[in-house]
Every structure is written in C-alpha cells, then in structure tokens.
Coordinates of C-alpha atoms in Angstrom, one line a residue:
X1 CA -13.7 -20.2 34.2
X2 CA -13.7 -16.3 34.0
X3 CA -16.5 -14.7 32.0
X4 CA -16.6 -10.8 31.5
X5 CA -19.9 -9.6 32.7
X6 CA -20.5 -5.8 32.6
X7 CA -18.6 -2.6 33.0
X8 CA -18.9 -0.7 36.2
X9 CA -20.9 2.5 35.9
X10 CA -18.6 4.4 38.2
X11 CA -15.2 3.7 36.5
X12 CA -14.9 3.1 32.7
X13 CA -11.6 1.2 33.4
X14 CA -13.4 -1.3 35.7
X15 CA -15.5 -4.2 34.8
X16 CA -17.4 -6.8 36.7
X17 CA -16.4 -10.4 36.0
X18 CA -18.2 -13.6 36.8
X19 CA -15.9 -16.2 38.3
X20 CA -17.3 -19.8 38.4
X21 CA -16.1 -22.1 41.2
X22 CA -17.7 -25.5 41.0
X23 CA -21.4 -24.8 40.7
X24 CA -21.3 -21.3 42.2
X25 CA -20.6 -17.9 40.5
X26 CA -18.9 -15.0 42.2
X27 CA -18.8 -11.4 40.8
X28 CA -15.5 -9.5 41.2
X29 CA -14.3 -6.2 39.9
X30 CA -11.2 -6.1 37.7
X31 CA -9.4 -3.3 36.0
X32 CA -9.3 -3.6 32.2
X33 CA -6.4 -2.2 30.2
X34 CA -7.2 1.0 28.4
X35 CA -5.3 2.0 25.2
X36 CA -3.0 4.4 27.0
X37 CA -2.1 1.7 29.6
X38 CA -0.9 -0.9 27.0
X39 CA 2.8 -1.6 27.0
X40 CA 3.3 -1.2 23.2
X41 CA 6.6 0.7 22.5
X42 CA 5.8 4.3 21.9
X43 CA 8.5 6.0 19.8
X44 CA 8.8 9.6 18.5
X45 CA 10.8 10.1 15.3
X46 CA 11.6 13.5 13.7
X47 CA 12.2 14.1 10.0
X48 CA 10.2 11.1 8.7
X49 CA 9.1 12.3 5.3
X50 CA 12.1 10.8 3.5
X51 CA 15.6 9.2 3.8
X52 CA 16.8 7.9 7.1
X53 CA 13.7 9.0 9.0
X54 CA 11.3 7.3 6.7
X55 CA 13.3 4.2 6.7
X56 CA 13.4 4.2 10.5
X57 CA 9.6 4.1 10.6
X58 CA 9.5 1.1 8.3
X59 CA 12.2 -0.7 10.4
X60 CA 10.3 0.0 13.7
X61 CA 7.0 -1.2 12.2
X62 CA 8.5 -4.4 10.7
X63 CA 10.7 -5.3 13.8
X64 CA 8.0 -4.7 16.4
X65 CA 4.4 -5.5 15.4
X66 CA 3.0 -3.6 18.3
X67 CA 5.1 -0.5 18.0
X68 CA 3.3 2.9 17.9
X69 CA 5.2 5.7 16.1
X70 CA 4.6 9.4 16.2
X71 CA 6.4 11.2 13.3
X72 CA 6.9 14.9 12.4
X73 CA 7.9 16.4 9.1
X74 CA 7.0 19.3 6.9
X75 CA 5.7 17.3 4.0
X76 CA 2.2 16.2 4.7
X77 CA 1.7 14.0 1.7
X78 CA 4.5 11.7 2.9
X79 CA 3.0 11.6 6.4
X80 CA -0.4 10.7 5.0
X81 CA 1.2 7.8 3.0
X82 CA 2.8 6.4 6.2
X83 CA -0.4 6.8 8.1
X84 CA -2.3 4.9 5.4
X85 CA 0.3 2.1 5.4
X86 CA 0.4 1.7 9.1
X87 CA -3.2 2.6 10.0
X88 CA -3.6 2.9 13.8
X89 CA 0.1 2.6 14.5
X90 CA 1.5 5.7 12.8
X91 CA 0.4 9.1 13.9
X92 CA 1.9 12.5 12.9
X93 CA 2.1 16.2 13.2
X94 CA 2.9 18.4 10.2
X95 CA 5.3 21.3 10.7
X96 CA 8.8 22.7 11.3
X97 CA 10.5 20.8 14.2
X98 CA 12.1 24.1 15.2
X99 CA 8.7 25.7 15.9
X100 CA 8.0 25.3 19.7
X101 CA 4.2 25.3 19.1
X102 CA 4.6 22.3 16.8
X103 CA 6.8 20.6 19.3
X104 CA 4.2 21.1 22.1
X105 CA 1.5 19.8 19.7
X106 CA 3.4 16.6 19.1
X107 CA 4.2 16.0 22.7
X108 CA 0.7 16.7 23.8
X109 CA -0.7 14.3 21.3
X110 CA 1.7 11.5 22.3
X111 CA 1.0 11.9 26.0
X112 CA -2.8 12.4 25.7
X113 CA -3.1 9.3 23.5
X114 CA -0.4 7.0 25.0
X115 CA 0.5 8.4 28.5
X116 CA 4.3 7.7 27.9
X117 CA 7.1 7.6 25.5
X118 CA 9.7 4.9 25.3
X119 CA 12.1 6.4 22.9
X120 CA 12.9 9.5 20.9
X121 CA 14.9 9.3 17.6
X122 CA 16.0 12.8 16.8
X123 CA 16.7 12.6 13.0
X124 CA 15.5 15.8 11.5
X125 CA 18.3 18.1 10.3
X126 CA 19.7 20.3 7.5
X127 CA 23.2 20.7 6.1
X128 CA 23.1 24.3 5.0
X129 CA 24.8 26.8 5.3
X130 CA 27.8 25.3 3.7
X131 CA 30.5 28.0 3.5
X132 CA 34.1 28.7 4.4
X133 CA 34.6 30.0 7.9
X134 CA 35.4 33.5 6.6
X135 CA 31.9 33.7 5.2
X136 CA 30.1 33.5 8.5
X137 CA 26.4 34.5 8.4
X138 CA 25.0 34.7 11.9
X139 CA 21.3 34.5 10.8
X140 CA 22.0 31.3 8.8
X141 CA 23.9 29.7 11.7
X142 CA 21.1 30.5 14.1
X143 CA 18.5 29.0 11.8
X144 CA 20.6 25.8 11.5
X145 CA 21.2 25.5 15.2
X146 CA 17.5 26.0 15.8
X147 CA 16.8 23.0 13.6
X148 CA 19.7 20.7 14.3
X149 CA 20.3 21.3 17.9
X150 CA 17.9 23.5 19.9
X151 CA 14.8 21.7 18.6
X152 CA 16.3 18.5 19.9
X153 CA 17.0 19.9 23.3
X154 CA 13.6 21.4 23.5
X155 CA 11.8 18.2 22.5
X156 CA 13.8 16.2 24.9
X157 CA 13.1 18.5 27.8
X158 CA 9.3 18.2 27.1
X159 CA 9.4 14.4 26.7
X160 CA 11.9 13.7 29.5
X161 CA 9.5 13.2 32.4
X162 CA 7.6 10.6 30.3
X163 CA 10.7 8.9 29.0
X164 CA 12.1 8.7 32.6
X165 CA 9.0 6.9 33.8
X166 CA 9.7 4.0 31.6
X167 CA 13.5 4.1 31.6
X168 CA 13.5 5.0 28.0
X169 CA 16.0 6.2 25.4
X170 CA 17.1 9.3 23.6
X171 CA 18.8 8.5 20.3
X172 CA 20.4 11.2 18.3
X173 CA 21.4 11.0 14.6
X174 CA 24.9 12.5 14.7
X175 CA 27.5 12.7 12.0
X176 CA 31.1 11.9 11.3
X177 CA 31.4 15.7 10.7
X178 CA 31.0 16.1 14.5
X179 CA 34.5 14.7 15.0
X180 CA 36.1 15.3 11.6
X181 CA 36.4 18.4 9.5
X182 CA 34.8 18.7 6.1
X183 CA 35.5 21.9 4.2
X184 CA 32.6 24.3 4.4
X185 CA 30.8 22.3 7.0
X186 CA 31.8 24.2 10.1
X187 CA 28.2 25.0 11.1
X188 CA 26.9 21.5 10.5
X189 CA 29.9 19.9 12.3
X190 CA 29.5 22.3 15.3
X191 CA 25.8 21.5 15.7
X192 CA 26.4 17.8 15.6
X193 CA 29.3 18.0 18.1
X194 CA 27.0 20.0 20.4
X195 CA 24.5 17.1 20.0
X196 CA 27.2 14.5 21.0
X197 CA 27.9 16.6 24.1
X198 CA 24.3 16.9 25.0
X199 CA 23.9 13.1 24.9
X200 CA 26.8 12.8 27.3
X201 CA 25.1 15.4 29.6
X202 CA 21.9 13.5 29.6
X203 CA 23.7 10.3 30.5
X204 CA 25.5 12.0 33.4
X205 CA 22.5 13.9 34.9
X206 CA 19.6 11.5 34.2
X207 CA 20.2 8.0 35.6
X208 CA 16.7 6.8 34.6
X209 CA 17.2 7.1 30.8
X210 CA 19.9 6.3 28.3
X211 CA 21.2 8.4 25.5
X212 CA 23.5 8.0 22.5
X213 CA 24.6 9.9 19.4
X214 CA 25.1 7.6 16.4
X215 CA 26.6 8.7 13.1
X216 CA 24.8 7.0 10.2
X217 CA 27.7 6.8 7.7
X218 CA 27.4 8.2 4.2
X219 CA 23.9 7.4 3.1
X220 CA 22.2 7.6 -0.3
X221 CA 19.7 10.4 0.6
X222 CA 18.7 13.9 -0.8
X223 CA 21.5 15.3 1.4
X224 CA 24.1 13.6 -0.8
X225 CA 22.5 14.9 -4.0
X226 CA 22.6 18.4 -2.6
X227 CA 26.2 18.0 -1.7
X228 CA 27.2 16.9 -5.2
X229 CA 25.0 19.3 -7.1
X230 CA 24.4 22.3 -4.9
X231 CA 26.7 22.9 -2.0
X232 CA 29.8 21.1 -3.2
X233 CA 30.5 22.9 -6.5
X234 CA 29.8 26.3 -4.9
X235 CA 31.3 26.1 -1.5
X236 CA 33.6 23.1 -1.1
X237 CA 37.1 22.5 -2.4
X238 CA 37.4 20.0 -5.3
X239 CA 39.3 17.6 -3.1
X240 CA 36.6 17.8 -0.4
X241 CA 33.8 17.2 -2.9
X242 CA 35.6 14.3 -4.6
X243 CA 35.1 12.1 -1.6
X244 CA 31.3 12.3 -2.0
X245 CA 31.3 12.1 -5.8
X246 CA 33.6 9.0 -5.7
X247 CA 31.4 7.3 -3.2
X248 CA 28.3 7.8 -5.4
X249 CA 30.2 6.8 -8.6
X250 CA 31.5 3.6 -7.0
X251 CA 28.3 2.6 -5.5
X252 CA 29.5 2.9 -2.0
X253 CA 26.7 5.0 -0.5
X254 CA 24.7 3.2 2.2
X255 CA 21.0 2.4 1.8
X256 CA 19.0 4.4 4.3
X257 CA 17.8 1.0 5.8
X258 CA 21.3 0.3 7.0
X259 CA 21.6 3.0 9.7
X260 CA 17.8 3.0 10.1
X261 CA 17.9 -0.5 11.4
X262 CA 20.4 0.5 14.0
X263 CA 18.3 3.4 15.2
X264 CA 15.2 1.3 15.3
X265 CA 16.9 -1.5 17.2
X266 CA 18.2 0.9 19.8
X267 CA 14.7 2.3 20.3
X268 CA 13.1 -1.1 20.6
X269 CA 15.7 -3.0 22.6
X270 CA 17.3 -0.1 24.4
X271 CA 20.7 1.5 24.4
X272 CA 23.5 -0.8 25.8
X273 CA 24.6 0.3 29.2
X274 CA 28.3 0.7 28.3
X275 CA 27.4 3.0 25.4
X276 CA 25.2 5.3 27.4
X277 CA 26.1 8.9 26.6
X278 CA 28.7 8.1 23.9
X279 CA 29.1 9.0 20.3
X280 CA 29.6 6.0 18.0
X281 CA 29.3 5.0 14.4
X282 CA 26.4 3.0 13.0
X283 CA 28.7 0.0 12.5
X284 CA 30.4 0.1 15.9
X285 CA 30.7 -3.6 17.1
X286 CA 30.0 -2.5 20.6
X287 CA 26.3 -2.0 19.7
X288 CA 25.8 -5.8 19.6
X289 CA 22.4 -5.3 18.2
X290 CA 22.1 -8.8 16.7
X291 CA 22.8 -10.6 19.9

C-alpha cells in the first residue's frame, strides 16, 4: 500500500511517500506530476472566433477530453465565450495574428503554462484584396501576406523547438485556390501556394515534426457571404462568381464542422507519415482519419 505523506521542503515537485511492506513502513521520495509535465495534448489554433477555427476548437474538445487549446483572434467576446464553455481547457490571447508582439505573447503563455506544444493549426486568414491582376496594390498585398503567410512562418519559428521536442504537427489551412485560379484571387492564391511550399520545406528540413497543408473545401462561413455580396459583384467576373452563388443556392456549402473535424483529428492523432509535407483536400482518402 502506498500512502502520500508530505511534500519535500526543498523541491515542490517532490513528495515523501509512505510505503508499507508487511508490518513495516518505509519513506521514499517520489516526483509528483506538475501541470506543465502532464501529457495532455496542447494545441494552438489561430482565428478561433468564428467559422472553421471556432469549429476546430469544439472538435478538439469533444474528441479529446484532456486537450488544452490556446486560441487567438481579434474578437474578445467570442474568445470569452469559448473560455467560459471550456473553463480550464481553453486559453486565449486577443489580437492581430500578424502582430509579432501578440505572437510572442501567445507563445510565451503556452510555454510558461504547459512547457510544450503538440500541434499548431494555422487557420487565421483573409481573402481581400480581390481584384484583377492589373489592379495590383502593393500595400494591400503586403497586408494580406503578413496575415496569411508571414504570421504563420513567424509563429511556427517560435513554436518549432517545443513542437520538435514532442514530435508534433504543423497543420496549415490551405485552399483550392492555391492550385487553381479564381478570377480576382491572385493574392489569396499566391499566399496559399506559398503556405503549401512552406509545409513541404518543413517536412524536408525538420525530421522531428510533420507538416501538412489541407484545403477545407467550400465552407459556409462569413468568407462565402463576403464573396457573394462584397467581392464578387465588384471584382469577379459573373461566371467566376456564379460557382459560389450556385453552391449556396443548391445547399452544397460544407458545414464548418466537416473540415474542422479533419484538422482536429490531425492535431490529436498526428499527420500520416506518407502525407508529410503535402497539400491535400479535406476529403482525401489517404488521410485515413477514421481508421
């Protein structure tokens, strides 16, 4: 029989334990687990206030009862709702993901409180500017790339040593626009294509982690509303816009939970070895996430 006795005065992670053998007791020192030494999955998710990012948080929490999630978004009210719903398991930082000070704050919080990171799901992103190639605006492109690409590279570089320690995962929300042209989406497609390439580079240069870029399909989010009502009528051809209006009209837009379940499963169970560094769609049969 082992009975916890008292904590050592010299080391808060040590405790004295009484061990009974027959009619005799022996006192031994054992190291007790501290919160940052537990093996709960620690997962960072960006852009969690709505849409796919918010659905990812729900999928992670429902599929792994011990998962600890750190989220970032600009809308504090949405973050507070998640914190209240998953008290003790969801933590957050409010701010713009492209702000390096906000990134450092997020990483510092994760490492100070948990000591490691198992997976990063880079979901935050914007669509604009949507414009024909002959209406290039360098400032708008730079803002876009700061959010959709450079913020991801910066966040990965800061988390990388801690992800490597646990042979973790970098999961990037890509897009079909990274491999297929949509009128007016040259900036968005270029940034997502860069993300695909970055995933390949990580896989080639960092053998202790796995990375993947996954397109979510056409999902019923605010981005689709913006395409139909804001960007499409102004900057896309009628034919290019029709694809998206038809998908909405015919009820063919995916629920956010569909791709979110894929991202969550990759973060919890790990990226399959044969998909390391690749770009795939959310429904690629090679994912084998149900097996």
